Amino acid sequence: SSSPAYAHGNRQLLATLAVLMDAAAVAGRIRTDVTPSTLLLAMSGICGAHDQSGWEEQARGVVELLMNGLRFGTAGGET
């Protein structure tokens, strides 16, 4: 979208994800090769399913998949 409000919100989300992901990466809890924009893109798929039956369960599964993927190869994750 070309809306200034959308662009501002997107920048804020990316900045917040960057802070959280940097802290988790420094702590060795997530991989360092995933960018905030990649994670936000993956998370946006959850929003697209909100009008489907059973979307909450599917959303939890997607979040679990994302978190497991972010942890893969770290001291606290699976290899």
Short mmCIF file of C-alpha atoms in Angstrom, two decimals:
data_model
loop_
_atom_site.label_atom_id
_atom_site.label_comp_id
_atom_site.label_asym_id
_atom_site.label_seq_id
_atom_site.Cartn_x
_atom_site.Cartn_y
_atom_site.Cartn_z
CA SER A 1 0.00 0.00 0.00
CA SER A 2 1.15 3.54 -0.66
CA SER A 3 -0.56 4.95 2.43
CA PRO A 4 1.75 7.01 4.67
CA ALA A 5 0.11 5.43 7.73
CA TYR A 6 0.76 1.94 6.38
CA ALA A 7 4.38 2.81 5.57
CA HIS A 8 4.89 4.26 9.05
CA GLY A 9 3.34 1.21 10.71
CA ASN A 10 5.47 -1.13 8.60
CA ARG A 11 8.65 0.76 9.56
CA GLN A 12 7.66 0.58 13.23
CA LEU A 13 6.98 -3.17 13.03
CA LEU A 14 10.31 -3.80 11.30
CA ALA A 15 12.18 -1.69 13.86
CA THR A 16 10.52 -3.52 16.74
CA LEU A 17 11.23 -6.92 15.19
CA ALA A 18 14.86 -5.87 14.68
CA VAL A 19 15.27 -5.01 18.37
CA LEU A 20 13.65 -8.26 19.51
CA MET A 21 15.51 -10.40 17.00
CA ASP A 22 18.86 -8.76 17.78
CA ALA A 23 18.41 -9.43 21.49
CA ALA A 24 17.42 -13.05 20.84
CA ALA A 25 20.34 -13.55 18.45
CA VAL A 26 22.85 -12.11 20.93
CA ALA A 27 21.45 -14.49 23.56
CA GLY A 28 21.94 -17.38 21.12
CA ARG A 29 18.21 -18.12 21.03
CA ILE A 30 17.60 -17.57 17.30
CA ARG A 31 19.54 -17.74 14.06
CA THR A 32 21.31 -14.64 12.80
CA ASP A 33 20.62 -15.17 9.09
CA VAL A 34 16.92 -14.21 9.11
CA THR A 35 16.00 -10.58 8.61
CA PRO A 36 13.08 -8.76 10.24
CA SER A 37 11.54 -8.19 6.81
CA THR A 38 11.64 -11.94 6.07
CA LEU A 39 10.00 -12.74 9.40
CA LEU A 40 7.33 -10.05 8.90
CA LEU A 41 6.56 -11.43 5.44
CA ALA A 42 6.16 -14.92 6.87
CA MET A 43 3.96 -13.64 9.68
CA SER A 44 1.71 -11.74 7.28
CA GLY A 45 0.34 -15.04 6.00
CA ILE A 46 -1.37 -15.53 9.35
CA CYS A 47 -3.43 -12.39 8.76
CA GLY A 48 -4.62 -13.67 5.41
CA ALA A 49 -6.30 -16.67 7.03
CA HIS A 50 -8.32 -14.83 9.69
CA ASP A 51 -11.61 -15.38 7.89
CA GLN A 52 -11.20 -19.14 7.53
CA SER A 53 -12.62 -21.74 9.85
CA GLY A 54 -10.02 -22.96 12.32
CA TRP A 55 -7.65 -20.08 11.60
CA GLU A 56 -6.56 -19.74 15.23
CA GLU A 57 -5.22 -23.28 15.38
CA GLN A 58 -3.55 -22.84 12.01
CA ALA A 59 -2.02 -19.56 13.17
CA ARG A 60 -0.56 -21.25 16.26
CA GLY A 61 0.94 -23.91 13.99
CA VAL A 62 2.49 -21.28 11.72
CA VAL A 63 3.96 -19.41 14.71
CA GLU A 64 5.37 -22.69 16.06
CA LEU A 65 6.87 -23.45 12.65
CA LEU A 66 8.43 -19.97 12.47
CA MET A 67 9.85 -20.16 15.98
CA ASN A 68 11.28 -23.65 15.39
CA GLY A 69 12.85 -22.41 12.18
CA LEU A 70 14.35 -19.39 13.91
CA ARG A 71 15.82 -21.61 16.62
CA PHE A 72 17.23 -24.21 14.21
CA GLY A 73 20.98 -24.53 14.58
CA THR A 74 21.22 -22.53 17.80
CA ALA A 75 22.32 -23.80 21.21
CA GLY A 76 18.68 -23.87 22.32
CA GLY A 77 17.26 -25.30 19.09
CA GLU A 78 17.29 -28.47 17.09
CA THR A 79 19.90 -29.22 14.49
#
